[in-house]
Amino acid sequence: MSLGTLVLGTSLAWLITAYDFPGRDKFRWLLVLPMAIPAYVMGFIYMALFDFAGPFHTLVRSVWGAQAYFPPIRSGGGAILVMTLTLYPYVFLLAKAGFEEQTGSHFEAARALGSSRARAFFALALPLARPSIAAGVALAAMEALADFATVRYFNFPTIADGILRVWHGLMDLGAASELAGLLAIFSLLMLLFEQKNRGRTKYYQTRGRLPGLPETRLVGGRGLLAALFCAFVLFASFGLPVGQLLMWAGREIANITPPVMATYVELAMNSILLATIAAILVVLIALVVASLSRLKDKKSLQSLARLVTIGYAIPGAVIAVGILLPLSFIDRSINAFTSAWWGFTPGLLLTGSLVGLMYAYIVRFMAIAYSSVDASLEKISPNTVLAARALGANAQRVMFAVQLPLITPGVIAGAVLVFVDVMKELPITVMMRPMGYDTLAVWVWQMASESLWTSTAIPALIIVLVGLVPIKFLLDASSSRTEKQTSQILMRKDH
């Protein structure tokens, strides 16, 4: 998967940056759209289309006979294909930002010395963009490590899938904890690798106000081939999945019954309620942490801020196990205490309610809100705060009367991003939701696991539409920021 995202994302980024061909300006943002489709949604769509009983295999057998061979989609190769199509935008955005930051004088000097365009790319442009490309690959790899639903569709066992199987199937908490610890180690290694490479990007910011890489205009057949390549990737990663969902949704709507409609409404309301509560809680905590971390001579608070935002790099299954174990112990202790002293047990106050689920969401998505709030606070001039304090305002009044109105756009942006990510979140919700409390994401996973494709269409389309919201933030980041800043924006989204 990492190799696939590396090749596909980098090649598309170089094509968009260094060449001019029909439709390039549109493909610049269209190729980011697959980020709106969760891998567990694209996975079951490809399974339905390309499995042995699917329409593609049926067509192949009808044309070339029953003995016609086509590689099975239900395999590791199928999982890698779907992951690559879903996650290549991480590499595409960061590689494109890395190429756009390079000055064209170096590239032109290499060309003047007799190097071909291909040789100049491999010897000069690619090494200069290597840190940002590596960061994109690391982000994609962390996403792949955290996935359990997609790989389960394709019968491809992974550690994340093993955690859920051991936890729900065997009820072996010890084995699940061991697997979660192993996955956490892998994820932290990926995080360290990404941060190391992202930190090195400052040595490669060479463009400044100088002209960027020279663009070569592709005309005729070459321009058509470039446009067709981009169009094919876009079709495979966005057009085909969304088109199939629309077809299934049409069939579902044509035959929908009031009970089914009521189920969809309940799922949507559950998802919206969870996402709204989580967004409010996460943003409020992020406001407090970001404000405290900006106090002078408080390095311990700054370290705490970095610590509470590390959850974006930890897979949801690991967070769920890490929270469920201590909360379960507390629940048992409370029940034992109340039973011994008052003769009744209150039940699972933490793990059987939304409390534990919200705690997990806060850990997982704090980085999103914190980064947005902190970036907004960074833009406030210290002189503005000093002027307010000089007029007699205390710290609390400065916060609510001066700072909060100025950072409102950043707070809203952070809340929206948290809302979207909670709507799409699957591992934490599956493992920590109260009994019988299903969301759109959980319903899609359950129905897809039973091959009930049409029943997934409407909830999956809602998830995809909601997932389109952060695309504007990512496009703004890639067009107006350096690759280091774009990497930070991407990680606010994920993670």
Coordinates of C-alpha atoms in Angstrom, one line a residue:
M1 CA 0.0 0.0 0.0
S2 CA 2.8 2.5 0.9
L3 CA 4.5 1.7 -2.4
G4 CA 1.2 2.2 -4.3
T5 CA 0.4 5.5 -2.7
L6 CA 4.0 6.6 -3.2
V7 CA 4.0 5.9 -7.0
L8 CA 0.5 7.1 -7.7
G9 CA 0.5 10.2 -5.5
T10 CA 4.0 11.3 -6.6
S11 CA 3.4 10.8 -10.3
L12 CA 0.1 12.7 -10.2
A13 CA 1.7 15.5 -8.2
W14 CA 4.5 15.8 -10.7
L15 CA 2.2 15.7 -13.7
I16 CA 0.0 18.4 -12.2
T17 CA 2.9 20.6 -11.2
A18 CA 5.3 20.3 -14.1
Y19 CA 3.1 19.9 -17.1
D20 CA 0.2 21.8 -18.7
F21 CA -2.5 19.7 -20.3
P22 CA -6.2 19.8 -20.9
G23 CA -8.2 19.9 -17.6
R24 CA -5.2 20.3 -15.4
D25 CA -6.7 23.1 -13.3
K26 CA -9.7 21.0 -12.6
F27 CA -7.8 17.8 -11.8
R28 CA -5.7 19.8 -9.3
W29 CA -8.7 19.7 -6.9
L30 CA -10.7 16.8 -8.3
L31 CA -7.9 14.4 -7.5
V32 CA -8.3 15.2 -3.8
L33 CA -12.0 14.1 -3.6
P34 CA -11.3 10.4 -2.8
M35 CA -10.3 11.6 0.7
A36 CA -14.1 12.1 1.3
I37 CA -14.7 8.3 0.9
P38 CA -13.7 6.2 3.9
A39 CA -11.8 3.1 3.0
Y40 CA -14.4 0.9 4.6
V41 CA -17.0 2.4 2.2
M42 CA -14.8 2.0 -1.0
G43 CA -13.8 -1.5 0.1
F44 CA -17.3 -3.0 0.1
I45 CA -18.2 -1.2 -3.2
Y46 CA -15.2 -2.8 -4.9
M47 CA -16.0 -6.1 -3.3
A48 CA -19.6 -5.9 -4.7
L49 CA -18.4 -5.0 -8.2
F50 CA -15.4 -7.2 -8.7
D51 CA -16.1 -10.3 -6.6
F52 CA -16.8 -13.6 -8.4
A53 CA -20.5 -13.1 -8.3
G54 CA -20.3 -9.4 -9.1
P55 CA -21.2 -7.7 -12.5
F56 CA -17.6 -7.4 -13.7
H57 CA -16.8 -11.1 -13.3
T58 CA -20.1 -12.0 -14.8
L59 CA -19.3 -9.9 -17.8
V60 CA -15.9 -11.4 -18.2
R61 CA -17.3 -15.0 -18.1
S62 CA -20.0 -14.1 -20.6
V63 CA -17.5 -12.7 -23.1
W64 CA -14.5 -15.0 -22.6
G65 CA -16.1 -18.1 -21.2
A66 CA -16.4 -19.7 -17.8
Q67 CA -12.7 -20.5 -17.7
A68 CA -11.6 -16.9 -18.1
Y69 CA -9.3 -15.9 -15.2
F70 CA -9.3 -12.6 -13.4
P71 CA -7.3 -12.0 -10.2
P72 CA -9.6 -12.4 -7.2
I73 CA -10.5 -9.2 -5.5
R74 CA -11.0 -10.9 -2.1
S75 CA -7.3 -11.0 -1.3
G76 CA -4.5 -8.9 0.0
G77 CA -4.1 -7.4 -3.4
G78 CA -7.7 -6.2 -3.4
A79 CA -7.2 -4.6 0.0
I80 CA -4.0 -2.9 -1.1
L81 CA -5.7 -1.6 -4.3
V82 CA -8.6 -0.1 -2.3
M83 CA -6.3 1.4 0.3
T84 CA -4.1 2.9 -2.4
L85 CA -7.1 4.5 -4.2
T86 CA -8.4 5.9 -0.9
L87 CA -5.1 7.2 0.6
Y88 CA -3.0 8.4 -2.4
P89 CA -4.3 12.0 -1.9
Y90 CA -2.1 12.3 1.2
V91 CA 1.0 11.8 -0.9
F92 CA -0.5 13.8 -3.8
L93 CA -1.1 16.9 -1.7
L94 CA 2.2 16.9 0.1
A95 CA 4.3 16.0 -2.9
K96 CA 2.5 18.7 -4.9
A97 CA 3.3 21.2 -2.2
G98 CA 6.9 20.0 -2.2
F99 CA 7.3 20.4 -5.9
E100 CA 5.6 23.8 -6.0
E101 CA 8.0 25.1 -3.3
Q102 CA 11.1 24.3 -5.5
T103 CA 12.8 27.1 -7.5
G104 CA 12.9 26.6 -11.2
S105 CA 16.4 27.8 -11.5
H106 CA 17.9 24.6 -10.3
F107 CA 15.9 22.5 -12.6
E108 CA 16.7 24.8 -15.6
A109 CA 20.4 24.6 -14.7
A110 CA 20.3 20.8 -14.8
R111 CA 18.5 21.0 -18.2
A112 CA 21.1 23.4 -19.5
L113 CA 23.9 21.0 -18.5
G114 CA 22.3 18.4 -20.8
S115 CA 20.1 16.4 -18.4
S116 CA 16.9 15.1 -19.7
R117 CA 13.7 16.1 -18.0
A118 CA 13.3 12.6 -16.6
R119 CA 16.9 12.6 -15.2
A120 CA 16.4 16.1 -13.7
F121 CA 13.3 14.8 -12.0
F122 CA 15.0 11.8 -10.4
A123 CA 18.2 13.5 -9.6
L124 CA 17.0 16.9 -8.4
A125 CA 13.2 17.5 -8.0
L126 CA 12.4 14.1 -6.4
P127 CA 15.2 14.3 -3.7
L128 CA 14.3 17.9 -2.8
A129 CA 10.6 16.8 -2.3
R130 CA 11.6 13.6 -0.5
P131 CA 10.8 14.8 3.1
S132 CA 7.3 15.9 2.1
I133 CA 6.7 12.7 0.1
A134 CA 7.9 10.6 3.0
A135 CA 5.5 12.5 5.3
G136 CA 2.6 11.7 3.0
V137 CA 3.5 8.0 2.8
A138 CA 3.8 7.9 6.6
L139 CA 0.4 9.4 7.1
A140 CA -1.1 6.9 4.6
A141 CA 0.6 4.1 6.4
M142 CA -0.7 5.2 9.8
E143 CA -4.2 5.2 8.3
A144 CA -3.7 1.7 6.9
L145 CA -2.5 0.4 10.2
A146 CA -5.6 1.7 11.9
D147 CA -8.0 0.1 9.5
F148 CA -9.9 -3.1 10.4
A149 CA -13.1 -3.0 8.4
T150 CA -11.6 -2.8 4.9
V151 CA -9.1 -5.6 5.4
R152 CA -11.9 -7.8 6.9
Y153 CA -13.9 -7.4 3.7
F154 CA -11.0 -8.9 1.7
N155 CA -10.1 -11.6 4.2
F156 CA -6.7 -10.1 4.8
P157 CA -5.8 -10.4 8.6
T158 CA -4.2 -7.4 10.3
I159 CA -3.4 -6.5 13.8
A160 CA -6.2 -4.0 14.0
D161 CA -8.7 -6.6 12.8
G162 CA -7.2 -9.1 15.2
I163 CA -7.9 -6.7 18.1
L164 CA -11.6 -6.5 17.3
R165 CA -11.9 -10.3 16.6
V166 CA -10.2 -11.2 19.9
W167 CA -12.1 -8.6 21.9
H168 CA -15.6 -9.3 20.5
G169 CA -15.3 -12.9 19.4
L170 CA -13.1 -14.6 22.0
M171 CA -13.6 -12.0 24.8
D172 CA -9.9 -12.3 25.6
L173 CA -9.0 -8.9 27.0
G174 CA -5.4 -9.9 27.7
A175 CA -4.7 -10.9 24.1
A176 CA -6.5 -7.8 22.8
S177 CA -4.3 -5.7 25.0
E178 CA -1.2 -7.3 23.8
L179 CA -2.2 -6.8 20.1
A180 CA -3.1 -3.2 20.9
G181 CA 0.3 -2.6 22.5
L182 CA 2.0 -4.0 19.4
L183 CA -0.1 -1.8 17.1
A184 CA 0.6 1.2 19.3
I185 CA 4.4 0.6 18.9
F186 CA 4.1 0.4 15.1
S187 CA 2.0 3.6 15.1
L188 CA 4.4 5.6 17.3
L189 CA 7.3 4.5 15.1
M190 CA 5.4 5.8 12.1
L191 CA 4.8 9.1 14.0
L192 CA 8.4 9.5 14.8
F193 CA 9.4 8.8 11.2
E194 CA 6.9 11.3 9.9
Q195 CA 7.9 14.0 12.4
K196 CA 11.6 13.5 11.6
N197 CA 11.0 13.9 7.9
R198 CA 8.6 16.8 8.3
G199 CA 11.1 18.6 10.5
R200 CA 13.7 18.3 7.7
T201 CA 11.5 20.1 5.2
K202 CA 12.8 23.5 6.4
Y203 CA 16.1 22.8 4.7
Y204 CA 14.3 22.5 1.3
Q205 CA 12.3 25.7 1.3
T206 CA 14.3 27.1 -1.6
R207 CA 11.8 28.9 -3.8
G208 CA 10.8 32.0 -1.8
R209 CA 9.6 34.6 -4.4
L210 CA 11.6 33.0 -7.2
P211 CA 9.8 31.4 -10.2
G212 CA 8.7 27.8 -9.6
L213 CA 9.4 24.7 -11.8
P214 CA 9.1 25.4 -15.5
E215 CA 5.9 23.9 -17.0
T216 CA 6.0 21.9 -20.2
R217 CA 2.8 22.1 -22.3
L218 CA 1.6 18.7 -23.5
V219 CA -0.3 19.0 -26.8
G220 CA -1.9 16.4 -29.0
G221 CA -1.7 12.8 -28.0
R222 CA 0.6 13.4 -25.0
G223 CA -1.8 15.9 -23.5
L224 CA -4.7 13.6 -24.1
L225 CA -2.8 10.7 -22.4
A226 CA -2.1 12.9 -19.4
A227 CA -5.7 13.9 -19.1
L228 CA -6.9 10.3 -19.5
F229 CA -4.5 9.1 -16.8
C230 CA -5.9 11.6 -14.3
A231 CA -9.4 10.9 -15.4
F232 CA -8.9 7.2 -14.9
V233 CA -7.6 7.6 -11.4
L234 CA -10.4 9.9 -10.5
F235 CA -13.0 7.5 -11.9
A236 CA -11.6 4.5 -10.1
S237 CA -11.2 6.3 -6.8
F238 CA -14.3 8.6 -6.7
G239 CA -16.5 8.4 -9.8
L240 CA -17.1 4.6 -9.7
P241 CA -17.7 4.3 -5.9
V242 CA -20.1 7.3 -5.8
G243 CA -21.9 6.2 -9.0
Q244 CA -22.5 2.8 -7.6
L245 CA -23.7 4.2 -4.3
L246 CA -26.2 6.4 -6.2
M247 CA -27.5 3.4 -8.1
W248 CA -28.0 1.4 -5.0
A249 CA -29.6 4.4 -3.3
G250 CA -32.0 4.8 -6.2
R251 CA -33.1 1.2 -5.8
E252 CA -33.4 1.6 -2.0
I253 CA -35.5 4.7 -2.3
A254 CA -37.8 3.1 -4.8
N255 CA -38.6 0.2 -2.3
I256 CA -38.2 1.9 1.0
T257 CA -40.7 1.3 3.8
P258 CA -41.6 3.5 6.7
P259 CA -39.7 1.3 9.2
V260 CA -36.5 1.4 7.1
M261 CA -36.8 5.2 6.8
A262 CA -37.3 5.5 10.5
T263 CA -34.1 3.4 11.0
Y264 CA -32.1 5.7 8.7
V265 CA -33.4 8.8 10.5
E266 CA -32.5 7.2 13.9
L267 CA -29.0 6.4 12.6
A268 CA -28.5 9.9 11.3
M269 CA -29.8 11.4 14.6
N270 CA -27.5 9.2 16.6
S271 CA -24.5 10.2 14.5
I272 CA -25.3 13.9 14.6
L273 CA -25.8 13.8 18.4
L274 CA -22.5 12.0 19.0
A275 CA -20.6 14.3 16.5
T276 CA -22.2 17.5 18.0
I277 CA -21.4 16.6 21.6
A278 CA -17.9 15.5 20.7
A279 CA -17.2 18.6 18.7
I280 CA -18.3 20.9 21.6
L281 CA -16.3 19.0 24.2
V282 CA -13.2 18.7 22.1
V283 CA -13.2 22.4 21.2
L284 CA -13.8 23.6 24.7
I285 CA -10.9 21.5 26.0
A286 CA -8.8 22.6 23.1
L287 CA -9.5 26.2 24.0
V288 CA -8.3 25.7 27.6
V289 CA -5.2 23.7 26.6
A290 CA -4.2 26.1 23.9
S291 CA -4.7 29.1 26.2
L292 CA -2.7 27.6 29.0
S293 CA 0.1 26.4 26.7
R294 CA 0.7 30.0 25.6
L295 CA 1.5 31.2 29.1
K296 CA 5.1 32.3 29.4
D297 CA 7.6 30.2 31.4
K298 CA 5.2 27.3 31.4
K299 CA 7.1 24.6 29.5
S300 CA 5.3 21.9 31.4
L301 CA 2.0 23.1 30.0
Q302 CA 3.4 23.2 26.5
S303 CA 4.6 19.6 26.9
L304 CA 1.2 18.7 28.2
A305 CA -0.4 20.3 25.1
R306 CA 1.9 18.2 22.8
L307 CA 1.0 15.1 24.8
V308 CA -2.8 15.5 24.6
T309 CA -2.6 15.9 20.8
I310 CA -0.8 12.7 20.1
G311 CA -4.0 10.7 19.8
Y312 CA -4.3 11.5 16.1
A313 CA -1.5 9.0 15.5
I314 CA -2.9 6.2 17.6
P315 CA -5.3 3.8 15.9
G316 CA -8.9 3.9 17.1
A317 CA -8.8 0.3 18.2
V318 CA -5.8 0.9 20.4
I319 CA -7.4 3.9 22.0
A320 CA -10.6 1.9 22.6
V321 CA -8.7 -0.9 24.3
G322 CA -6.6 1.5 26.3
I323 CA -9.7 3.3 27.6
L324 CA -12.0 0.4 28.1
L325 CA -9.7 -1.5 30.4
P326 CA -9.4 1.2 33.1
L327 CA -13.0 2.3 32.8
S328 CA -14.2 -1.3 33.1
F329 CA -12.2 -1.6 36.3
I330 CA -13.7 1.6 37.7
D331 CA -17.2 0.4 36.8
R332 CA -16.6 -2.9 38.5
S333 CA -15.2 -1.1 41.6
I334 CA -18.2 1.2 41.8
N335 CA -20.7 -1.7 41.5
A336 CA -18.8 -3.7 44.1
F337 CA -18.8 -0.7 46.5
T338 CA -22.5 0.2 46.1
S339 CA -23.4 -3.5 46.4
A340 CA -21.5 -3.9 49.6
W341 CA -22.7 -0.7 51.2
W342 CA -26.2 -0.1 49.8
G343 CA -27.2 -3.4 48.2
F344 CA -27.7 -2.3 44.7
T345 CA -25.5 -1.9 41.5
P346 CA -25.8 1.1 39.3
G347 CA -24.6 -0.8 36.2
L348 CA -21.9 0.3 33.7
L349 CA -21.9 4.0 34.3
L350 CA -18.8 4.7 32.2
T351 CA -18.5 1.9 29.6
G352 CA -22.2 1.4 29.2
S353 CA -23.0 5.0 28.4
L354 CA -21.7 7.8 26.2
V355 CA -19.1 8.8 28.8
G356 CA -16.5 6.3 27.7
L357 CA -17.2 6.9 24.1
M358 CA -16.8 10.7 24.4
Y359 CA -13.6 10.2 26.3
A360 CA -12.2 8.2 23.4
Y361 CA -13.3 10.8 20.9
I362 CA -11.6 13.5 22.9
V363 CA -8.3 11.5 22.9
R364 CA -8.6 10.7 19.2
F365 CA -9.6 14.1 17.8
M366 CA -8.0 16.6 20.2
A367 CA -5.2 17.3 17.7
I368 CA -7.8 18.6 15.2
A369 CA -9.4 21.2 17.4
Y370 CA -6.2 22.1 19.2
S371 CA -4.3 22.8 16.0
S372 CA -7.1 25.0 14.6
V373 CA -7.5 26.9 17.9
D374 CA -3.7 27.3 18.4
A375 CA -3.2 28.5 14.9
S376 CA -5.9 31.2 15.4
L377 CA -4.3 32.3 18.7
E378 CA -1.0 32.5 17.0
K379 CA -2.4 35.2 14.7
I380 CA -3.4 37.5 17.5
S381 CA -0.7 40.2 18.1
P382 CA 0.7 40.3 21.6
N383 CA 0.2 44.1 21.5
T384 CA -3.6 43.5 21.3
V385 CA -3.5 41.6 24.5
L386 CA -1.1 44.0 26.2
A387 CA -3.3 46.9 25.3
A388 CA -6.4 45.2 26.8
R389 CA -4.5 44.4 30.0
A390 CA -3.2 48.0 30.1
L391 CA -6.8 49.2 30.1
G392 CA -7.5 47.2 33.2
A393 CA -9.0 44.0 31.8
N394 CA -8.1 40.8 33.6
A395 CA -7.1 37.6 31.9
Q396 CA -10.6 36.2 31.9
R397 CA -12.1 39.4 30.3
V398 CA -9.3 39.5 27.7
M399 CA -10.1 35.9 26.7
F400 CA -13.8 36.4 26.3
A401 CA -13.9 40.0 25.1
V402 CA -10.8 40.1 22.9
Q403 CA -9.3 36.8 22.0
L404 CA -12.4 34.6 21.6
P405 CA -14.1 36.9 19.0
L406 CA -10.9 37.0 17.0
I407 CA -10.4 33.2 17.0
T408 CA -14.1 32.3 16.3
P409 CA -13.4 31.3 12.7
G410 CA -10.7 28.9 13.8
V411 CA -12.9 27.5 16.6
I412 CA -15.7 26.9 14.2
A413 CA -13.3 25.3 11.7
G414 CA -12.0 23.0 14.4
A415 CA -15.5 22.0 15.5
V416 CA -16.6 21.3 11.9
L417 CA -13.6 19.0 11.3
V418 CA -14.2 17.2 14.6
F419 CA -17.8 16.8 13.7
V420 CA -17.0 15.3 10.3
D421 CA -14.4 12.9 11.7
V422 CA -16.7 11.6 14.4
M423 CA -19.4 11.0 11.8
K424 CA -17.0 8.8 9.9
E425 CA -15.2 7.1 12.9
L426 CA -15.7 3.4 13.0
P427 CA -13.2 1.5 15.3
I428 CA -13.9 3.5 18.4
T429 CA -17.6 3.7 17.8
V430 CA -17.9 -0.1 17.2
M431 CA -16.0 -1.0 20.3
M432 CA -17.3 1.6 22.8
R433 CA -20.8 2.5 21.8
P434 CA -23.6 1.6 24.3
M435 CA -25.5 -1.6 23.5
G436 CA -27.9 -1.1 20.6
Y437 CA -26.7 2.5 19.9
D438 CA -25.8 2.4 16.2
T439 CA -24.5 5.1 13.9
L440 CA -24.3 5.5 10.2
A441 CA -20.7 4.2 10.1
V442 CA -21.6 1.2 12.3
W443 CA -24.7 0.4 10.2
V444 CA -22.7 0.6 6.9
W445 CA -20.0 -1.8 8.3
Q446 CA -22.6 -4.2 9.6
M447 CA -24.7 -4.3 6.4
A448 CA -21.6 -4.5 4.2
S449 CA -20.3 -7.5 6.3
E450 CA -23.6 -9.3 5.4
S451 CA -23.3 -8.3 1.7
L452 CA -26.5 -6.2 2.0
W453 CA -25.2 -3.6 -0.5
T454 CA -28.4 -1.6 -1.1
S455 CA -29.0 -1.2 2.6
T456 CA -25.6 0.6 2.9
A457 CA -26.2 3.1 0.1
I458 CA -28.1 5.9 1.8
P459 CA -26.0 5.9 5.0
A460 CA -22.8 5.6 3.1
L461 CA -23.8 8.5 0.8
I462 CA -24.5 10.7 3.8
I463 CA -21.0 9.9 5.2
V464 CA -19.4 10.7 1.8
L465 CA -21.3 14.0 1.6
V466 CA -20.2 15.0 5.1
G467 CA -16.6 13.9 4.2
L468 CA -16.5 16.5 1.4
V469 CA -16.6 19.3 4.0
P470 CA -12.9 19.2 5.0
I471 CA -11.8 19.1 1.3
K472 CA -11.9 22.9 1.1
F473 CA -9.6 23.2 4.1
L474 CA -7.1 20.8 2.5
L475 CA -7.2 22.5 -0.9
D476 CA -6.6 25.9 0.8
A477 CA -3.7 24.4 2.7
S478 CA -2.1 22.9 -0.4
S479 CA -2.5 26.0 -2.5
S480 CA -1.4 28.7 0.0
R481 CA 1.0 26.9 2.4
T482 CA 4.3 25.1 2.3
E483 CA 4.5 21.4 2.4
K484 CA 5.3 21.5 6.1
Q485 CA 2.1 23.4 6.9
T486 CA 0.1 21.2 4.5
S487 CA 1.4 18.1 6.4
Q488 CA 0.1 19.7 9.7
I489 CA -3.3 20.4 8.2
L490 CA -3.5 16.8 6.9
M491 CA -2.7 15.4 10.3
R492 CA -5.4 17.6 11.9
K493 CA -7.8 15.8 9.6
D494 CA -6.6 12.3 10.6
H495 CA -6.2 10.7 11.6

